[in-house]
Structure formats: C-alpha cells, structure tokens
Amino acid sequence: MAQITKDQIADTLESIAQMLEIKGENVFKIRAYTNAARALETYPGDLVAAAAEGLLGEIPGVGKAIAEKITELVATGQLAYFESLKAEFPPGLFAMFELQGLGPKKIKALWETLGVTTVPELEKACKDGRVAELPGFGKKTSDNILAAIQSRAKHAGRFRLGSIAADAERMVAELRELPEVFQAAIAGSYRRRKEVVGDLDFIVATNTPEAVSEFFVQHEMVESVIAHGPTKSSVRFRSGIQADLRVVKSAEYPFALNYFTGSKEHNILMRQRALARGWTLNEYRLALAEKPETRNQKPETPPEIHDEPGLYRALGLDYVEPELREACGEFAAAEAHTLPDLIETENLRGTFHNHTTASDGRSTLAEMAEAAQELGLQYLGIADHSKSSVQAHGLETDRLLAQIAEIKALNATFDGHFRIFAGSEVDIHKDGSLDFPDHLLERLDYVVASVHSSFSLTEVEMTKRLIRAMENPHVTMLGHLTGRLLLSRDGYAVNVPAIIEAAAATGTMTELNANPKRLDMDWRWWPLAKEKGVRCVINPDAHHTSHLQFLHFGVGIARKGWLTRKEVVNCLPLGEIEAMLAAKRARRK
Ligand code: DGT
Ligand code: CA
Ligand code: CA
Ligand code: ZN
C-alpha cells in the first residue's frame, strides 16, 4: 500500500469539517478539524514518524481526538469515522465544494430545498432561475455560481506549477538515481516554467528502456496507468496530473529533450532553421535532408550533437534557456548574441511582501526573520495588511506603530548583518486613496499598495484607481497587479500598458508576486516593463515561513519575462537597497 501523504490527510480533515458543517454541528468541533488541517499543511516534520511515536498531539492545533484519527489514517490508509460520515451524503455533493464561493451553508440549502446534489444539477437550477429565487441567494449569487461552474470546466485538467512541482522533482530525482539511467529531465511546459501546466513530460536516456518504464509505471505516486510500452508510457499521478515518459538512447537524448521541451512554436522555428541548412530535425536526430530545400547544391553534413547547446550552435544560435522558448523573439536575439543573462534564485538578497501573525500570517515576526536568515537572505520586508482588510485582521494605527517599534528592537539584535524593513501592504480604496494617511506611511521604510476590494470596476476606473495610488510618493511598489488567482479567479480589468507607463513615470516598482497561485504581474508583460525602465521586485507574499520558498517560482517567471538581476531590485545587497527604497520619496522633495 502506498503511504498516505500529509496533503491527503489534511484534505480528509477538511472534508470532515465540511460535512460537519452541513450537518449543523457545533462550531468548535468544526473548527478543530479545519485548524488541524491547516496545522498539518505547514507541519515541517515527518508525520508517519510522529504518528508512530505518539507525538501527533504535540503539533500545535492538533488535539487528542484528531491525533487518534490521523494515527488511524497513517496506519491503515483509511478512517472509519470519515467513511461513515461520507455515507450520509450523496456522492456528487463533494464536487460542489470545489466551486469558488460555495460553502457548506449554501450547499446545504441547495440540497435540502432544491434537491440539488451534483454540479450539473446545480448548473441547470441556476439557468432556470430556481437558485436566484432561494432565500439568501438572489440573481447575483446565482450568476456567480454559474461563472464558477464555467471556470471549473475551463480549467479541468490543468495544474498550477506550485501544486505539482514536488511530485515532478521527486520523480526526476528518483529516475536519476536508477543505475540504468544516464540522464533524465522534466521537459515540456514545466521546464519552460509556465505558470500552469497540462501534463508532465519526463525524458530519460538509458540502454535498458523496459526496466526504466517498469519503475515509472509502478511508482507509488502513480494512481493509474494510461499506456505502458518499452519507450513510451503515460500514467496519472495521485495528484491528478498526467505524466508521460519517453525513453531514448543517449545519442538521441539532446534531440528528445529539445523537442519535448517545446514550445511547439519554438520547435517549428528550429526545424525551419535546420531545413534552411539542408537538414532535417526531429525528436531523434539532426541529419541531412533527403530532398534538401537549400539553394546551396551540396549541404554540409551536420555536426555531431552531444547536448542542447551544441544543437543551438549547429543552427547558428546562442543557447536559448528553456523559459524563453515561446517564439517571442528568442531566435532573433540568439542570432544577434543579445539574449539576456537571466536572473537566478541565488541572486536574490531579500524580499519585501511578507505577512506575520499580526495580520493573517501564521508565523511570528521573529520566526519569519529567522527563516529568511536561514535562506541566506540579508533582509526581509514585513508588509502586514492595513486596517480595511478586516477579514485578514489588518493592522490599525496603534498596532502598526507597535510593529515598527518591535522591528526596530529586533534589528538592534542583528549587528547590522541582517535587517527587517518595516512596511505595510496598504489597501487601495475604490477611489485610489490609501488606507493610511501620509504622515503614517512616512514612518515606514517602504509601502506595498494593493487592491483587495471592489474588483468589479470598469477597466478605466480600475486603471485610474491604481495610477492614483502610484502617484503617492510613499507607495514604493504595487502589489499583485491584477489580483488573479490562477485557475480560480480571473484578474480584474486593468490597462496593463498604462500601468507600466505610470510605474515608469512615478518611479514605482512593480511586484512579481511569487505565490504560485498568483504569479502576477504575468510574465508576458515583463519585457515591456523592462523596456520602459520599470523595476521589478520579486515577493513571495508569504503567510508562513515555508512560503519564502515561493521565491523560486517567482524567479522562474522573471526568467520567462526576460529579466536579469539588473531589473530586479531585491538582488541589491543590504547597503544599496536602502537608497532604492528611498528614491521615490527623495525625488518628490
Ligand atoms: P502542456 O503539457 O499543455 O502544459 O504543454 P507542453 O508544452 O508540455 O505540451 P505537451 O506536453 O503536449 O508536449 C510537450 C512538447 O512536445 C511540446 O511543448 C512541444 C512538443 N510537441 C508536442 N506536440 C507537437 C507537435 O505537434 N509539433 C511540434 N513541433 N512539437 C510538438
Ligand atoms: Ca506537458
Ligand atoms: Ca505531454
Ligand atoms: Zn495582498
């Protein structure tokens, strides 16, 4: 039996909480399950070992009764309580929980009054107006539910980079460890660091394809086998994503890796360049074309290729990093030797948009500072929510002043080797004014300004709102530009080129929010921002110490946006970053 994962246990606890809520159980009992689920998601240790040693009850947020249930899950892979609870509900009901904005109360009402127990029934009930008529629902709610159903259909079978990275990296690491394997890589959209991927593509070089394919299809992460052949297999992982494996000989490896990395559009241009030299290029080889398309009567024999850089060289190109292979100008730049020297995770020296327990974070200020130091960062910016973000426990003036004092005291203990910058993620009101007055913002080291409300303004109004915020000299950077949540909520309407212009004109930095749910501003806009001289700041939007790791996803997207360390301000070391943070205020003086 495959070992149950931490995420699966957390999901089970979450489902129990939802079912208890539909049943109308006591809120404390419900909260115990949601708190435990949350605690597990961020528990850094080995749950199996903790269960075996009877230490689960010591995890903060996990009580004795729930600890026993987790122990049962770990030991048997099942939980009798969960199974019996589940039997009380129609099975289709659970899919309704995945719809944005639909909680247990509404699901209960839909079920009890309309008899709706599946997503298709719900869609029908919305369309024929029955949902709008329900007390507590109305037309707007009904429309929102319909939009959520449509969005779910559109996103089915696609996955955020952040939710499949652990599986992907684990599989490739284990493939590389097999003695039969010479080389292995994850190709496809994952290697190109697309924010959302359809499936995973593993490429392996070996002389014993059967053994490798066998290892792949029998792996414990595999839920079902879709196809199984000696050189080509497809499976579905437990996480839901499909994974393809291609097994090739060492001599074919650079070609397979290049072809299956894509993109398709990039491949087409590669093949055209080969054809223009009288060669054919496919996933196995580069060879003389049978009917050369060149005017040159006798094409030269192609050189021997041992790796991807060799292939690009043979086609008269500098090596193109996978993130740039989107047919967005990389060929012209590779030919002219003007490809950018892309930023790397190791170049980052600090980061700015991070939360603590003072607002909706789950780690304390001291814990966040310690985690940042462990990652080798020289500085950490704290930007908790401002007072209008009530649901996120935003700070009122006195709590913000207290936090500034706390940061100052902590900084005194660091001997100048590490620094916490006191900031705030200030809400931008509907009219573009800010949630704190200037005299308060002035006391902060920097300010992140973000939209968390009134998402449905028109594009013109939203653009005006953001530009007004950027005109404030205390606004150092703009947070998550469009507010999108990948695969669940589209960004609000906003004129991005106009925002980029305004960011350049006002000297406001633009955030590349590295949280894998956001990755906002989108990579497609960064080349324009770079051209206009806009500074990028890569921020994890961390709500827990473990979220500082999101920086890595942010760097992938920055690379996709052609950024080098020069455009990314948080590559600057302590000693130089201070002047950068003060620059906008200084020029208004
Ligand atoms: P995904 O999985 O939808 O996120 O995107 P990719 O890019 O990983 O696409 P996938 O898995 O269908 O195929 C992997 C790569 O294989 C793709 O990026 C380019 C190459 N490829 C697949 N089909 C074709 C094709 O019809 N023509 C060419 N030139 N290349 C292809
Ligand atoms: Ca793929
Ligand atoms: Ca594929
Ligand atoms: Zn925010």
PDB file of C-alpha atoms in Angstrom, residues 35-283:
ATOM      1  CA  ASN A  35      -7.379  24.104  12.418  1.00  0.00           C
ATOM      2  CA  ALA A  36      -5.800  20.652  12.407  1.00  0.00           C
ATOM      3  CA  ALA A  37      -5.890  20.531   8.588  1.00  0.00           C
ATOM      4  CA  ARG A  38      -4.188  23.910   8.435  1.00  0.00           C
ATOM      5  CA  ALA A  39      -1.576  22.868  11.005  1.00  0.00           C
ATOM      6  CA  LEU A  40      -0.699  19.735   9.010  1.00  0.00           C
ATOM      7  CA  GLU A  41      -0.283  21.637   5.757  1.00  0.00           C
ATOM      8  CA  THR A  42       2.612  23.544   7.252  1.00  0.00           C
ATOM      9  CA  TYR A  43       3.974  20.883   9.600  1.00  0.00           C
ATOM     10  CA  PRO A  44       7.639  20.517   8.594  1.00  0.00           C
ATOM     11  CA  GLY A  45       8.320  17.122  10.201  1.00  0.00           C
ATOM     12  CA  ASP A  46       7.670  13.508   9.232  1.00  0.00           C
ATOM     13  CA  LEU A  47       4.033  12.720  10.092  1.00  0.00           C
ATOM     14  CA  VAL A  48       4.487   8.966   9.843  1.00  0.00           C
ATOM     15  CA  ALA A  49       7.297   9.036  12.379  1.00  0.00           C
ATOM     16  CA  ALA A  50       5.341  11.409  14.624  1.00  0.00           C
ATOM     17  CA  ALA A  51       2.332   9.067  14.489  1.00  0.00           C
ATOM     18  CA  ALA A  52       4.463   6.025  15.261  1.00  0.00           C
ATOM     19  CA  GLU A  53       5.961   7.747  18.284  1.00  0.00           C
ATOM     20  CA  GLY A  54       2.607   9.041  19.504  1.00  0.00           C
ATOM     21  CA  LEU A  55       3.744  12.652  19.120  1.00  0.00           C
ATOM     22  CA  LEU A  56       0.926  13.948  16.902  1.00  0.00           C
ATOM     23  CA  GLY A  57      -0.836  15.567  19.848  1.00  0.00           C
ATOM     24  CA  GLU A  58       2.173  17.813  20.303  1.00  0.00           C
ATOM     25  CA  ILE A  59       1.637  19.522  16.950  1.00  0.00           C
ATOM     26  CA  PRO A  60       0.048  22.883  17.781  1.00  0.00           C
ATOM     27  CA  GLY A  61      -3.569  22.838  16.582  1.00  0.00           C
ATOM     28  CA  VAL A  62      -3.963  19.045  16.723  1.00  0.00           C
ATOM     29  CA  GLY A  63      -5.993  17.784  19.692  1.00  0.00           C
ATOM     30  CA  LYS A  64      -6.042  14.283  21.156  1.00  0.00           C
ATOM     31  CA  ALA A  65      -9.155  13.026  19.334  1.00  0.00           C
ATOM     32  CA  ILE A  66      -7.888  14.207  15.957  1.00  0.00           C
ATOM     33  CA  ALA A  67      -4.408  12.850  16.671  1.00  0.00           C
ATOM     34  CA  GLU A  68      -6.014   9.413  17.057  1.00  0.00           C
ATOM     35  CA  LYS A  69      -7.796   9.782  13.730  1.00  0.00           C
ATOM     36  CA  ILE A  70      -4.579  10.778  11.968  1.00  0.00           C
ATOM     37  CA  THR A  71      -2.856   7.758  13.512  1.00  0.00           C
ATOM     38  CA  GLU A  72      -5.577   5.515  12.075  1.00  0.00           C
ATOM     39  CA  LEU A  73      -5.194   7.139   8.650  1.00  0.00           C
ATOM     40  CA  VAL A  74      -1.427   6.726   8.664  1.00  0.00           C
ATOM     41  CA  ALA A  75      -1.611   3.125   9.867  1.00  0.00           C
ATOM     42  CA  THR A  76      -4.436   1.837   7.658  1.00  0.00           C
ATOM     43  CA  GLY A  77      -4.788   4.433   4.894  1.00  0.00           C
ATOM     44  CA  GLN A  78      -8.443   4.739   5.939  1.00  0.00           C
ATOM     45  CA  LEU A  79     -10.588   6.334   8.586  1.00  0.00           C
ATOM     46  CA  ALA A  80     -13.802   4.596   9.695  1.00  0.00           C
ATOM     47  CA  TYR A  81     -15.312   7.842  11.024  1.00  0.00           C
ATOM     48  CA  PHE A  82     -14.752   9.583   7.682  1.00  0.00           C
ATOM     49  CA  GLU A  83     -16.231   6.691   5.696  1.00  0.00           C
ATOM     50  CA  SER A  84     -19.371   6.507   7.820  1.00  0.00           C
ATOM     51  CA  LEU A  85     -19.837  10.269   7.672  1.00  0.00           C
ATOM     52  CA  LYS A  86     -19.429  10.241   3.901  1.00  0.00           C
ATOM     53  CA  ALA A  87     -22.101   7.576   3.552  1.00  0.00           C
ATOM     54  CA  GLU A  88     -24.651  10.077   4.907  1.00  0.00           C
ATOM     55  CA  PHE A  89     -24.257  12.335   1.853  1.00  0.00           C
ATOM     56  CA  PRO A  90     -24.946  11.995  -1.870  1.00  0.00           C
ATOM     57  CA  PRO A  91     -21.511  11.483  -3.506  1.00  0.00           C
ATOM     58  CA  GLY A  92     -21.921  14.306  -6.061  1.00  0.00           C
ATOM     59  CA  LEU A  93     -22.177  16.874  -3.294  1.00  0.00           C
ATOM     60  CA  PHE A  94     -18.431  16.923  -2.687  1.00  0.00           C
ATOM     61  CA  ALA A  95     -17.585  18.294  -6.121  1.00  0.00           C
ATOM     62  CA  MET A  96     -19.744  21.334  -5.277  1.00  0.00           C
ATOM     63  CA  PHE A  97     -17.260  22.333  -2.576  1.00  0.00           C
ATOM     64  CA  GLU A  98     -14.645  22.941  -5.228  1.00  0.00           C
ATOM     65  CA  LEU A  99     -16.675  25.809  -6.692  1.00  0.00           C
ATOM     66  CA  GLN A 100     -15.378  29.234  -5.714  1.00  0.00           C
ATOM     67  CA  GLY A 101     -17.718  30.988  -3.313  1.00  0.00           C
ATOM     68  CA  LEU A 102     -19.889  27.993  -2.438  1.00  0.00           C
ATOM     69  CA  GLY A 103     -19.659  26.949   1.210  1.00  0.00           C
ATOM     70  CA  PRO A 104     -21.432  24.363   3.359  1.00  0.00           C
ATOM     71  CA  LYS A 105     -24.377  26.616   4.271  1.00  0.00           C
ATOM     72  CA  LYS A 106     -25.314  27.275   0.660  1.00  0.00           C
ATOM     73  CA  ILE A 107     -24.713  23.665  -0.360  1.00  0.00           C
ATOM     74  CA  LYS A 108     -26.982  22.550   2.441  1.00  0.00           C
ATOM     75  CA  ALA A 109     -29.744  24.931   1.313  1.00  0.00           C
ATOM     76  CA  LEU A 110     -29.416  23.817  -2.320  1.00  0.00           C
ATOM     77  CA  TRP A 111     -29.610  20.198  -1.312  1.00  0.00           C
ATOM     78  CA  GLU A 112     -32.497  20.481   1.168  1.00  0.00           C
ATOM     79  CA  THR A 113     -34.736  22.890  -0.692  1.00  0.00           C
ATOM     80  CA  LEU A 114     -33.973  22.169  -4.362  1.00  0.00           C
ATOM     81  CA  GLY A 115     -32.712  18.605  -4.092  1.00  0.00           C
ATOM     82  CA  VAL A 116     -29.551  19.614  -5.967  1.00  0.00           C
ATOM     83  CA  THR A 117     -26.737  17.136  -5.284  1.00  0.00           C
ATOM     84  CA  THR A 118     -24.412  17.385  -8.306  1.00  0.00           C
ATOM     85  CA  VAL A 119     -22.675  20.149 -10.255  1.00  0.00           C
ATOM     86  CA  PRO A 120     -24.706  19.535 -13.469  1.00  0.00           C
ATOM     87  CA  GLU A 121     -27.971  19.732 -11.475  1.00  0.00           C
ATOM     88  CA  LEU A 122     -26.727  22.945  -9.911  1.00  0.00           C
ATOM     89  CA  GLU A 123     -25.923  24.421 -13.315  1.00  0.00           C
ATOM     90  CA  LYS A 124     -29.447  23.614 -14.501  1.00  0.00           C
ATOM     91  CA  ALA A 125     -31.034  25.107 -11.376  1.00  0.00           C
ATOM     92  CA  CYS A 126     -29.026  28.322 -11.878  1.00  0.00           C
ATOM     93  CA  LYS A 127     -30.023  28.580 -15.529  1.00  0.00           C
ATOM     94  CA  ASP A 128     -33.748  28.085 -14.956  1.00  0.00           C
ATOM     95  CA  GLY A 129     -33.794  30.679 -12.159  1.00  0.00           C
ATOM     96  CA  ARG A 130     -34.526  28.378  -9.210  1.00  0.00           C
ATOM     97  CA  VAL A 131     -31.289  29.273  -7.419  1.00  0.00           C
ATOM     98  CA  ALA A 132     -31.893  33.029  -7.725  1.00  0.00           C
ATOM     99  CA  GLU A 133     -35.268  32.605  -6.038  1.00  0.00           C
ATOM    100  CA  LEU A 134     -33.896  30.819  -2.989  1.00  0.00           C
ATOM    101  CA  PRO A 135     -33.858  32.931   0.191  1.00  0.00           C
ATOM    102  CA  GLY A 136     -30.314  34.209   0.794  1.00  0.00           C
ATOM    103  CA  PHE A 137     -29.201  33.610  -2.794  1.00  0.00           C
ATOM    104  CA  GLY A 138     -30.515  36.106  -5.375  1.00  0.00           C
ATOM    105  CA  LYS A 139     -29.582  36.715  -9.007  1.00  0.00           C
ATOM    106  CA  LYS A 140     -26.044  37.860  -8.276  1.00  0.00           C
ATOM    107  CA  THR A 141     -25.181  34.743  -6.283  1.00  0.00           C
ATOM    108  CA  SER A 142     -26.736  32.551  -8.939  1.00  0.00           C
ATOM    109  CA  ASP A 143     -24.660  34.275 -11.647  1.00  0.00           C
ATOM    110  CA  ASN A 144     -21.512  33.862  -9.558  1.00  0.00           C
ATOM    111  CA  ILE A 145     -22.179  30.159  -9.125  1.00  0.00           C
ATOM    112  CA  LEU A 146     -22.673  29.762 -12.882  1.00  0.00           C
ATOM    113  CA  ALA A 147     -19.420  31.602 -13.555  1.00  0.00           C
ATOM    114  CA  ALA A 148     -17.630  29.322 -11.081  1.00  0.00           C
ATOM    115  CA  ILE A 149     -19.034  26.222 -12.814  1.00  0.00           C
ATOM    116  CA  GLN A 150     -17.862  27.500 -16.190  1.00  0.00           C
ATOM    117  CA  SER A 151     -14.446  28.406 -14.845  1.00  0.00           C
ATOM    118  CA  ARG A 152     -14.101  24.913 -13.355  1.00  0.00           C
ATOM    119  CA  ALA A 153     -14.857  23.307 -16.738  1.00  0.00           C
ATOM    120  CA  LYS A 154     -12.339  25.573 -18.460  1.00  0.00           C
ATOM    121  CA  HIS A 155      -9.571  24.723 -16.010  1.00  0.00           C
ATOM    122  CA  ALA A 156     -10.199  20.988 -15.725  1.00  0.00           C
ATOM    123  CA  GLY A 157      -7.018  19.071 -16.352  1.00  0.00           C
ATOM    124  CA  ARG A 158      -4.664  21.997 -15.747  1.00  0.00           C
ATOM    125  CA  PHE A 159      -2.423  22.440 -12.743  1.00  0.00           C
ATOM    126  CA  ARG A 160      -0.527  25.268 -11.097  1.00  0.00           C
ATOM    127  CA  LEU A 161       3.243  24.927 -11.239  1.00  0.00           C
ATOM    128  CA  GLY A 162       3.387  25.122  -7.441  1.00  0.00           C
ATOM    129  CA  SER A 163       0.971  22.256  -6.870  1.00  0.00           C
ATOM    130  CA  ILE A 164       2.838  19.686  -8.971  1.00  0.00           C
ATOM    131  CA  ALA A 165       6.470  20.748  -8.532  1.00  0.00           C
ATOM    132  CA  ALA A 166       7.132  18.424  -5.575  1.00  0.00           C
ATOM    133  CA  ASP A 167       5.858  15.343  -7.482  1.00  0.00           C
ATOM    134  CA  ALA A 168       7.758  16.299 -10.623  1.00  0.00           C
ATOM    135  CA  GLU A 169      11.064  16.889  -8.829  1.00  0.00           C
ATOM    136  CA  ARG A 170      10.716  13.730  -6.781  1.00  0.00           C
ATOM    137  CA  MET A 171      10.148  11.571  -9.864  1.00  0.00           C
ATOM    138  CA  VAL A 172      13.060  13.030 -11.820  1.00  0.00           C
ATOM    139  CA  ALA A 173      15.383  12.711  -8.818  1.00  0.00           C
ATOM    140  CA  GLU A 174      14.450   9.040  -8.400  1.00  0.00           C
ATOM    141  CA  LEU A 175      14.850   8.368 -12.123  1.00  0.00           C
ATOM    142  CA  ARG A 176      18.344   9.879 -11.997  1.00  0.00           C
ATOM    143  CA  GLU A 177      19.236   7.584  -9.120  1.00  0.00           C
ATOM    144  CA  LEU A 178      18.484   4.420 -11.104  1.00  0.00           C
ATOM    145  CA  PRO A 179      21.781   2.753 -12.084  1.00  0.00           C
ATOM    146  CA  GLU A 180      20.437   2.133 -15.624  1.00  0.00           C
ATOM    147  CA  VAL A 181      19.737   5.826 -16.222  1.00  0.00           C
ATOM    148  CA  PHE A 182      22.398   8.020 -17.888  1.00  0.00           C
ATOM    149  CA  GLN A 183      20.404  11.250 -17.946  1.00  0.00           C
ATOM    150  CA  ALA A 184      16.885  12.331 -17.008  1.00  0.00           C
ATOM    151  CA  ALA A 185      14.950  15.593 -17.161  1.00  0.00           C
ATOM    152  CA  ILE A 186      11.491  17.061 -16.891  1.00  0.00           C
ATOM    153  CA  ALA A 187      10.751  18.654 -20.264  1.00  0.00           C
ATOM    154  CA  GLY A 188       7.546  20.335 -21.513  1.00  0.00           C
ATOM    155  CA  SER A 189       5.826  23.356 -20.075  1.00  0.00           C
ATOM    156  CA  TYR A 190       7.210  22.519 -16.611  1.00  0.00           C
ATOM    157  CA  ARG A 191      10.772  23.062 -17.825  1.00  0.00           C
ATOM    158  CA  ARG A 192       9.687  26.257 -19.563  1.00  0.00           C
ATOM    159  CA  ARG A 193       8.229  27.384 -16.192  1.00  0.00           C
ATOM    160  CA  LYS A 194       4.737  28.030 -17.460  1.00  0.00           C
ATOM    161  CA  GLU A 195       2.515  29.236 -14.586  1.00  0.00           C
ATOM    162  CA  VAL A 196       0.023  26.466 -15.369  1.00  0.00           C
ATOM    163  CA  VAL A 197       0.858  23.089 -16.899  1.00  0.00           C
ATOM    164  CA  GLY A 198      -1.245  20.436 -18.614  1.00  0.00           C
ATOM    165  CA  ASP A 199       0.902  17.363 -18.107  1.00  0.00           C
ATOM    166  CA  LEU A 200       4.455  16.408 -17.129  1.00  0.00           C
ATOM    167  CA  ASP A 201       6.952  15.110 -19.689  1.00  0.00           C
ATOM    168  CA  PHE A 202       9.881  13.026 -18.428  1.00  0.00           C
ATOM    169  CA  ILE A 203      12.782  12.226 -20.767  1.00  0.00           C
ATOM    170  CA  VAL A 204      15.282   9.506 -19.892  1.00  0.00           C
ATOM    171  CA  ALA A 205      18.432   8.229 -21.611  1.00  0.00           C
ATOM    172  CA  THR A 206      19.193   4.553 -20.999  1.00  0.00           C
ATOM    173  CA  ASN A 207      20.150   1.288 -22.688  1.00  0.00           C
ATOM    174  CA  THR A 208      17.509  -0.673 -20.775  1.00  0.00           C
ATOM    175  CA  PRO A 209      14.185   1.008 -21.539  1.00  0.00           C
ATOM    176  CA  GLU A 210      11.989  -1.777 -20.096  1.00  0.00           C
ATOM    177  CA  ALA A 211      13.443  -1.506 -16.606  1.00  0.00           C
ATOM    178  CA  VAL A 212      13.016   2.261 -16.525  1.00  0.00           C
ATOM    179  CA  SER A 213       9.441   2.153 -17.839  1.00  0.00           C
ATOM    180  CA  GLU A 214       8.609  -0.516 -15.289  1.00  0.00           C
ATOM    181  CA  PHE A 215       9.970   1.643 -12.466  1.00  0.00           C
ATOM    182  CA  PHE A 216       7.917   4.591 -13.706  1.00  0.00           C
ATOM    183  CA  VAL A 217       4.522   2.872 -14.003  1.00  0.00           C
ATOM    184  CA  GLN A 218       4.929   1.071 -10.668  1.00  0.00           C
ATOM    185  CA  HIS A 219       5.913   4.168  -8.719  1.00  0.00           C
ATOM    186  CA  GLU A 220       3.868   4.820  -5.567  1.00  0.00           C
ATOM    187  CA  MET A 221       2.869   8.271  -6.814  1.00  0.00           C
ATOM    188  CA  VAL A 222       1.061   6.614  -9.718  1.00  0.00           C
ATOM    189  CA  GLU A 223      -2.680   6.219  -9.364  1.00  0.00           C
ATOM    190  CA  SER A 224      -3.395   4.579 -12.737  1.00  0.00           C
ATOM    191  CA  VAL A 225      -1.513   3.530 -15.857  1.00  0.00           C
ATOM    192  CA  ILE A 226      -2.836   5.005 -19.122  1.00  0.00           C
ATOM    193  CA  ALA A 227      -0.306   3.424 -21.501  1.00  0.00           C
ATOM    194  CA  HIS A 228       2.722   1.227 -20.921  1.00  0.00           C
ATOM    195  CA  GLY A 229       5.266   0.467 -23.622  1.00  0.00           C
ATOM    196  CA  PRO A 230       9.039  -0.010 -23.643  1.00  0.00           C
ATOM    197  CA  THR A 231       9.859   3.535 -24.774  1.00  0.00           C
ATOM    198  CA  LYS A 232       6.669   5.475 -24.121  1.00  0.00           C
ATOM    199  CA  SER A 233       4.422   5.332 -21.075  1.00  0.00           C
ATOM    200  CA  SER A 234       1.703   7.527 -19.620  1.00  0.00           C
ATOM    201  CA  VAL A 235       0.324   7.494 -16.104  1.00  0.00           C
ATOM    202  CA  ARG A 236      -1.855   9.577 -13.849  1.00  0.00           C
ATOM    203  CA  PHE A 237      -0.323  10.648 -10.542  1.00  0.00           C
ATOM    204  CA  ARG A 238      -2.423  10.669  -7.352  1.00  0.00           C
ATOM    205  CA  SER A 239      -2.307  14.457  -7.518  1.00  0.00           C
ATOM    206  CA  GLY A 240      -4.430  14.146 -10.704  1.00  0.00           C
ATOM    207  CA  ILE A 241      -1.818  15.228 -13.241  1.00  0.00           C
ATOM    208  CA  GLN A 242      -0.915  13.032 -16.202  1.00  0.00           C
ATOM    209  CA  ALA A 243       2.772  12.231 -16.691  1.00  0.00           C
ATOM    210  CA  ASP A 244       4.404  10.988 -19.896  1.00  0.00           C
ATOM    211  CA  LEU A 245       7.708   9.157 -20.004  1.00  0.00           C
ATOM    212  CA  ARG A 246       9.911   8.933 -23.122  1.00  0.00           C
ATOM    213  CA  VAL A 247      12.860   6.602 -23.006  1.00  0.00           C
ATOM    214  CA  VAL A 248      15.618   7.148 -25.590  1.00  0.00           C
ATOM    215  CA  LYS A 249      19.227   6.209 -26.322  1.00  0.00           C
ATOM    216  CA  SER A 250      21.972   8.548 -25.164  1.00  0.00           C
ATOM    217  CA  ALA A 251      22.682   9.753 -28.704  1.00  0.00           C
ATOM    218  CA  GLU A 252      19.017  10.757 -29.112  1.00  0.00           C
ATOM    219  CA  TYR A 253      18.732  12.467 -25.735  1.00  0.00           C
ATOM    220  CA  PRO A 254      19.562  16.092 -26.719  1.00  0.00           C
ATOM    221  CA  PHE A 255      17.030  15.923 -29.550  1.00  0.00           C
ATOM    222  CA  ALA A 256      14.279  14.358 -27.434  1.00  0.00           C
ATOM    223  CA  LEU A 257      14.915  16.800 -24.601  1.00  0.00           C
ATOM    224  CA  ASN A 258      14.787  19.732 -27.001  1.00  0.00           C
ATOM    225  CA  TYR A 259      11.703  18.549 -28.865  1.00  0.00           C
ATOM    226  CA  PHE A 260       9.663  17.661 -25.784  1.00  0.00           C
ATOM    227  CA  THR A 261      10.637  20.876 -24.012  1.00  0.00           C
ATOM    228  CA  GLY A 262       8.905  22.820 -26.760  1.00  0.00           C
ATOM    229  CA  SER A 263       7.146  25.033 -27.110  1.00  0.00           C
ATOM    230  CA  LYS A 264       5.556  23.714 -30.257  1.00  0.00           C
ATOM    231  CA  GLU A 265       6.000  27.146 -31.862  1.00  0.00           C
ATOM    232  CA  HIS A 266       9.680  27.185 -30.878  1.00  0.00           C
ATOM    233  CA  ASN A 267      10.128  23.677 -32.328  1.00  0.00           C
ATOM    234  CA  ILE A 268       8.641  24.728 -35.644  1.00  0.00           C
ATOM    235  CA  LEU A 269      11.172  27.564 -35.971  1.00  0.00           C
ATOM    236  CA  MET A 270      14.025  25.223 -35.004  1.00  0.00           C
ATOM    237  CA  ARG A 271      13.005  22.778 -37.708  1.00  0.00           C
ATOM    238  CA  GLN A 272      12.764  25.571 -40.295  1.00  0.00           C
ATOM    239  CA  ARG A 273      16.301  26.661 -39.491  1.00  0.00           C
ATOM    240  CA  ALA A 274      17.501  23.092 -39.917  1.00  0.00           C
ATOM    241  CA  LEU A 275      15.683  22.780 -43.247  1.00  0.00           C
ATOM    242  CA  ALA A 276      17.258  26.015 -44.456  1.00  0.00           C
ATOM    243  CA  ARG A 277      20.651  24.337 -43.937  1.00  0.00           C
ATOM    244  CA  GLY A 278      19.585  21.244 -45.847  1.00  0.00           C
ATOM    245  CA  TRP A 279      18.978  19.217 -42.679  1.00  0.00           C
ATOM    246  CA  THR A 280      16.006  17.538 -41.008  1.00  0.00           C
ATOM    247  CA  LEU A 281      15.445  17.871 -37.279  1.00  0.00           C
ATOM    248  CA  ASN A 282      13.114  15.697 -35.214  1.00  0.00           C
ATOM    249  CA  GLU A 283      12.929  14.260 -31.703  1.00  0.00           C
TER     250      GLU A 283
END
